Structures are given as structure tokens and as C-alpha cells.
Coordinates of C-alpha atoms in Angstrom, one line a residue:
M1 CA -0.1 0.1 0.0
N2 CA 1.5 3.5 -1.2
M3 CA 1.4 6.4 1.4
K4 CA -1.4 8.0 -0.4
Q5 CA -3.5 5.1 0.0
H6 CA -2.7 4.6 3.3
K7 CA -3.7 8.2 4.1
I8 CA -7.2 7.8 2.3
D9 CA -8.0 4.4 4.3
Y10 CA -7.4 6.4 7.3
E11 CA -9.4 9.5 6.5
T12 CA -12.3 7.3 5.4
K13 CA -12.0 5.4 8.8
Y14 CA -11.7 8.3 11.0
K15 CA -14.6 10.0 9.2
R16 CA -16.8 6.8 9.9
I17 CA -15.5 7.0 13.8
L18 CA -16.5 10.6 13.7
E19 CA -20.0 10.1 12.4
D20 CA -20.7 7.1 14.7
S21 CA -19.3 8.2 18.2
Y22 CA -20.9 11.6 18.0
V23 CA -23.3 12.4 20.8
D24 CA -25.4 15.6 20.4
P25 CA -25.9 17.0 24.0
K26 CA -28.9 18.9 22.7
T27 CA -30.9 16.0 21.9
D28 CA -32.6 13.4 24.5
V29 CA -30.8 9.8 24.4
P30 CA -33.4 7.2 25.8
L31 CA -32.4 4.9 28.5
P32 CA -31.3 1.4 27.1
P33 CA -34.0 -1.1 27.4
I34 CA -33.6 -3.7 30.2
A35 CA -32.7 -7.1 29.3
V36 CA -33.0 -8.9 32.7
S37 CA -34.5 -7.1 36.1
Y38 CA -34.8 -8.1 39.5
G39 CA -37.4 -6.4 41.7
Y40 CA -39.0 -2.8 41.5
S41 CA -37.8 0.7 42.6
S42 CA -40.0 2.2 45.4
G43 CA -42.1 5.4 45.1
Y44 CA -44.9 6.7 43.2
N45 CA -44.0 5.3 39.8
P46 CA -42.1 1.8 40.4
H47 CA -39.9 0.6 37.7
P48 CA -38.2 -2.7 37.3
I49 CA -34.5 -2.6 38.3
G50 CA -32.1 -3.8 35.9
I51 CA -29.6 -6.5 36.3
G52 CA -28.6 -5.8 32.8
S53 CA -29.5 -3.7 29.7
Y54 CA -29.2 -4.1 26.3
G55 CA -26.0 -2.6 24.9
N56 CA -24.0 -3.2 28.1
F57 CA -22.2 -6.3 29.9
S58 CA -22.5 -7.4 33.5
F59 CA -20.5 -10.2 35.3
V60 CA -20.7 -12.4 38.2
Q61 CA -17.8 -13.1 40.8
A62 CA -17.5 -15.7 43.7
P63 CA -14.9 -18.2 44.7
P64 CA -14.7 -21.6 42.9
K65 CA -17.7 -24.0 43.7
S66 CA -20.0 -21.0 44.8
K67 CA -23.0 -21.6 42.7
K68 CA -22.1 -19.0 39.8
T69 CA -23.3 -21.4 37.3
F70 CA -26.6 -22.1 39.0
F71 CA -26.9 -18.3 39.2
L72 CA -26.4 -18.0 35.6
S73 CA -29.1 -20.8 34.9
L74 CA -31.4 -18.6 36.9
I75 CA -30.7 -15.4 34.6
A76 CA -31.2 -17.8 31.3
T77 CA -34.4 -19.0 32.9
A78 CA -35.8 -15.8 33.6
Y79 CA -34.9 -14.4 30.3
M80 CA -36.4 -17.6 28.2
C81 CA -39.6 -17.7 30.1
G82 CA -40.0 -14.6 32.2
E83 CA -41.1 -14.8 35.8
T84 CA -41.6 -18.4 37.4
E85 CA -41.9 -20.0 40.7
Y86 CA -38.1 -20.6 40.3
T87 CA -37.2 -17.0 39.4
K88 CA -39.5 -15.0 41.8
G89 CA -38.7 -11.3 41.3
M90 CA -36.5 -12.0 38.5
K91 CA -37.8 -11.0 34.8
G92 CA -36.6 -11.3 31.3
Y93 CA -37.5 -8.8 28.3
R94 CA -36.9 -11.1 25.5
K95 CA -39.4 -10.3 22.8
G96 CA -38.3 -13.1 20.7
Q97 CA -34.8 -12.7 20.7
K98 CA -32.3 -15.5 21.2
L99 CA -30.3 -16.5 24.3
I100 CA -26.7 -17.9 23.4
H101 CA -24.9 -19.7 26.3
Y102 CA -21.5 -20.5 26.0
D103 CA -19.7 -22.9 28.6
T104 CA -15.8 -22.7 28.4
E105 CA -15.2 -24.8 31.5
Q106 CA -17.0 -28.0 31.4
G107 CA -17.1 -31.2 29.1
R108 CA -20.2 -32.1 27.3
F109 CA -22.0 -34.0 30.0
H110 CA -21.6 -31.4 32.8
A111 CA -22.3 -28.5 30.2
H112 CA -25.4 -30.6 29.1
K113 CA -26.8 -30.6 32.8
V114 CA -26.4 -26.7 33.0
F115 CA -28.3 -26.2 29.8
R116 CA -31.0 -28.7 31.0
R117 CA -31.9 -26.7 33.8
V118 CA -33.2 -24.1 31.7
T119 CA -35.3 -26.4 29.4
D120 CA -36.6 -28.1 32.5
I121 CA -38.2 -25.2 33.7
C122 CA -39.1 -23.4 30.4
G123 CA -39.5 -26.2 28.1
D124 CA -37.5 -26.7 24.8
S125 CA -37.1 -23.6 22.6
D126 CA -35.8 -22.8 19.3
D127 CA -34.3 -19.6 20.5
Y128 CA -32.0 -21.1 23.2
F129 CA -28.7 -21.9 21.7
T130 CA -26.0 -23.8 23.8
Y131 CA -22.5 -24.5 23.3
A132 CA -19.5 -26.1 25.3
L133 CA -16.1 -24.8 24.2
R134 CA -13.8 -26.6 26.7
Q135 CA -11.9 -28.5 24.2
Y136 CA -10.5 -25.3 22.3
S137 CA -7.6 -23.0 23.0
P138 CA -8.5 -19.7 24.4
L139 CA -7.7 -17.8 21.4
E140 CA -10.1 -20.4 19.4
R141 CA -12.9 -19.7 21.6
L142 CA -12.6 -15.8 21.4
D143 CA -12.4 -16.0 17.6
F144 CA -15.5 -18.6 17.4
I145 CA -17.7 -16.4 19.8
D146 CA -16.6 -13.3 17.6
W147 CA -17.5 -15.0 14.5
H148 CA -20.6 -16.5 16.0
L149 CA -22.2 -13.5 17.3
N150 CA -21.4 -11.3 14.2
N151 CA -23.0 -14.0 12.2
T152 CA -26.2 -14.8 14.2
D153 CA -29.6 -12.7 13.9
D154 CA -31.8 -11.6 16.5
I155 CA -29.4 -12.1 19.5
G156 CA -30.6 -10.6 23.0
L157 CA -28.8 -12.2 26.0
V158 CA -25.3 -13.7 25.7
I159 CA -23.9 -15.8 28.7
I160 CA -20.2 -16.6 28.7
D161 CA -19.2 -18.8 31.5
G162 CA -16.4 -18.1 32.3
I163 CA -14.6 -15.1 30.8
V164 CA -11.0 -15.9 31.8
D165 CA -11.0 -19.2 29.5
L166 CA -11.0 -16.6 26.5
M167 CA -7.2 -15.7 27.5
L168 CA -4.1 -17.3 28.5
D169 CA -3.3 -15.2 31.5
S170 CA -5.7 -13.1 33.5
N171 CA -2.9 -11.2 35.0
D172 CA -1.8 -10.1 31.6
L173 CA -2.7 -6.1 31.0
K174 CA -2.6 -6.3 27.2
E175 CA -4.8 -10.0 27.0
S176 CA -7.2 -8.4 29.8
S177 CA -7.8 -5.1 28.1
N178 CA -8.5 -7.0 24.6
V179 CA -11.0 -9.4 26.0
V180 CA -12.9 -6.4 27.7
Q181 CA -12.7 -4.4 24.5
Y182 CA -14.5 -7.4 22.8
L183 CA -17.2 -7.3 25.5
M184 CA -17.6 -3.6 24.9
K185 CA -17.7 -4.3 21.0
W186 CA -20.0 -6.9 20.8
T187 CA -22.7 -5.4 23.0
Q188 CA -22.4 -2.0 21.4
E189 CA -22.5 -3.1 17.7
L190 CA -25.0 -5.8 18.3
N191 CA -27.0 -4.1 21.1
I192 CA -27.1 -7.2 23.2
H193 CA -26.5 -7.8 27.0
I194 CA -23.8 -10.1 27.7
I195 CA -23.2 -11.5 31.4
T196 CA -20.3 -13.5 32.2
A197 CA -18.4 -15.1 35.3
I198 CA -15.0 -14.9 37.0
H199 CA -13.6 -16.1 40.0
S200 CA -12.6 -14.4 43.1
N201 CA -10.4 -15.3 45.7
W202 CA -11.6 -16.4 49.1
N203 CA -11.9 -13.5 51.7
S204 CA -11.6 -11.0 49.0
E205 CA -14.2 -8.9 47.3
K206 CA -11.7 -8.3 44.3
P207 CA -12.1 -10.5 41.1
T208 CA -9.2 -12.1 40.0
G209 CA -6.5 -10.6 38.3
H210 CA -6.0 -7.6 35.9
L211 CA -9.0 -9.1 33.9
G212 CA -11.3 -8.6 36.9
S213 CA -10.0 -5.1 37.4
F214 CA -11.0 -4.1 33.7
L215 CA -14.3 -5.8 34.2
E216 CA -15.1 -3.7 37.3
K217 CA -14.1 -0.6 35.4
K218 CA -16.2 -1.2 32.4
A219 CA -19.1 -3.4 33.5
E220 CA -22.8 -2.1 33.8
T221 CA -23.4 -4.3 37.0
Q222 CA -21.2 -6.2 39.5
I223 CA -22.7 -9.0 41.2
S224 CA -21.2 -11.3 44.1
L225 CA -22.5 -14.4 45.3
E226 CA -21.9 -15.2 49.2
L227 CA -22.4 -18.8 50.0
S228 CA -24.0 -19.9 53.6
E229 CA -21.9 -22.1 55.8
D230 CA -23.9 -25.1 54.9
K231 CA -23.3 -24.3 51.2
N232 CA -27.1 -24.8 50.4
I233 CA -27.9 -21.2 50.2
A234 CA -26.4 -18.4 48.2
V235 CA -27.1 -14.8 48.5
V236 CA -26.7 -12.3 45.5
K237 CA -25.5 -8.9 46.1
C238 CA -25.3 -5.9 43.6
M239 CA -21.7 -4.5 44.4
R240 CA -21.9 -1.9 41.8
S241 CA -24.2 -0.6 39.2
R242 CA -24.4 2.3 36.7
G243 CA -28.1 2.5 37.6
F244 CA -30.1 1.6 40.6
S245 CA -28.8 -1.3 42.7
F246 CA -31.1 -4.1 43.3
D247 CA -31.7 -5.4 46.6
K248 CA -29.9 -8.6 47.7
F249 CA -31.7 -12.0 47.5
A250 CA -31.0 -15.7 48.3
F251 CA -31.4 -18.9 46.4
E252 CA -31.0 -22.5 46.8
V253 CA -30.7 -25.8 44.8
D254 CA -33.7 -27.9 45.2
S255 CA -33.7 -31.9 45.3
N256 CA -34.3 -31.7 41.4
G257 CA -31.0 -29.8 41.0
L258 CA -32.8 -26.8 39.8
P259 CA -31.9 -23.2 41.3
N260 CA -34.9 -21.6 43.2
I261 CA -35.0 -17.9 44.3
L262 CA -36.3 -17.9 48.0
D263 CA -38.9 -15.5 49.3
S264 CA -36.5 -13.9 51.8
I265 CA -33.2 -14.5 52.9
P266 CA -33.4 -16.7 56.1
D267 CA -33.0 -15.0 59.2
E268 CA -30.3 -17.5 60.2
I269 CA -28.1 -16.5 57.4
D270 CA -26.6 -13.2 58.4
K271 CA -23.1 -11.4 57.4
N272 CA -21.1 -13.7 60.0
K273 CA -22.3 -17.1 58.6
Y274 CA -21.2 -16.5 55.0
L275 CA -18.2 -18.2 53.6
K276 CA -16.7 -14.8 52.7
V277 CA -15.6 -14.2 49.0

């Protein structure tokens, strides 16, 4: 490419960015529509409190084996079939759009168990697409998801369980920034909501590595799970949000292996009885 052609290409690129990125402060920009909510605001005109809205991403953090995947199943269930006896207070706003659910950690058998939780509650659906990506390299997973999202119509919600498997090292600044840039690009350009999961260390409220720090800065909602001492109940807490924070709530896993939001947090579970995150 000669210098003249190089200059023309860059001029075209930056003119496109100039047009696409301009926000006119004299006009009104509506709130992004909610993808998934929990509860309602108080006051004269109560409205749903968003867990996540279209055009943004959120993430869930907890130590290993702290029911993160069960919580993501609750999100998927609420999105696919609305408020049910299992998802009390949690609602999805799907409007016929697709849910794509990627599991990056588990083999086909265990990933299938995760995906079946949603269909066991909601029934089969042609709009719920599920993929187990454990056998691929981090770069292959990232490239595949990028290709897949950009070649699928009518996506509403995307679940990536978990985000760290799209990179080699969660403490690498360049890799961490790159993965989070993908999340921001996908959500903005495709007008979808992405919810993902990352580990946090025991006795810490920080998600793992530089990746966790980047997620904290860029996410719409940061959610943590706190496990009761007997490990039967997980308490869900909104740590940070760009909008209204939802009230904390609890869920347990029933005898059929299905997550079920409780009507209230049991009195015996207080802040001194959590397995700390």
C-alpha cells in the first residue's frame, strides 16, 4: 500500500468514527431497554430494576464452587420464560430474541446438565442456543464467539461462563484489555447484553487478576455471590451498578438440582455466617 492510499484509508476510517461516535448534547438519549431485572424501585412510579440492559455487559464473581453456574441458569431461565416459581422477582425482556449460552469450562456431560436446567423449567425452545467450548484453545474460543455473534441474527442475551477461558493469563494487562474490549464491542455493535462469570479469591471482594479490574471499570453491573456455611444457600448482592442497585436476595438448589429464588433471605443467614468471598 502506498502512502497516498494509506492516508485515504485512514481518513475514511476516522470519518466513520467521527460520525458513529458523535453524541449531540442538545438531544435526548433514551435509557437502554432492560434485558433482565430483579425487583422494582420504590416510590410513586415504581419501575423494574435492571440487572443488565441491552448494549452493556455485567459479570458475576465468587470463589470456585460457589454456585455461579446455578445463578447463570437462573438468569437464562428468567430471560427465556419470564418470572416463574423458580425466578421469583427476576424477569427477562426477550421479545422473541435469542439467548446464546457458552460454557468454556466443563465437558459435554456437565455442560449439558447446566443447559438442561433451563429447558427443564421453560421447556424446549428454538431460541436457546448452547455450546460447550472446553476442548478449544483460548484464542479459538474468542475467535469463534466473535465470528458466531457477528453471524447470528436476533440475539438478545449472551452468557459466557467463564470469561477467563478466552485468554491465557488473567494477569496479563494486554490480554485483559483485549478481552474486555471485545465485550464492549459486541454489546455496542450488536445491541445485546452479555453476562459473564469470573472467580474471586477467598476472603476478598476483588475479582481475579487484571481481567477482574478491567471488568470492574467497564461493566454495567458487578454481582457477587456469598455462600452460606452449609453451602445450601447463596446470597446474591449487587456490588456496583451504573443505575439503581437491586436488593440482595438468596437462592437454593432444590432436590431436582434446579436453582430456586427464595421469598426472603433466612434469618439465620447473616453477614457472619457467609463463607466470605
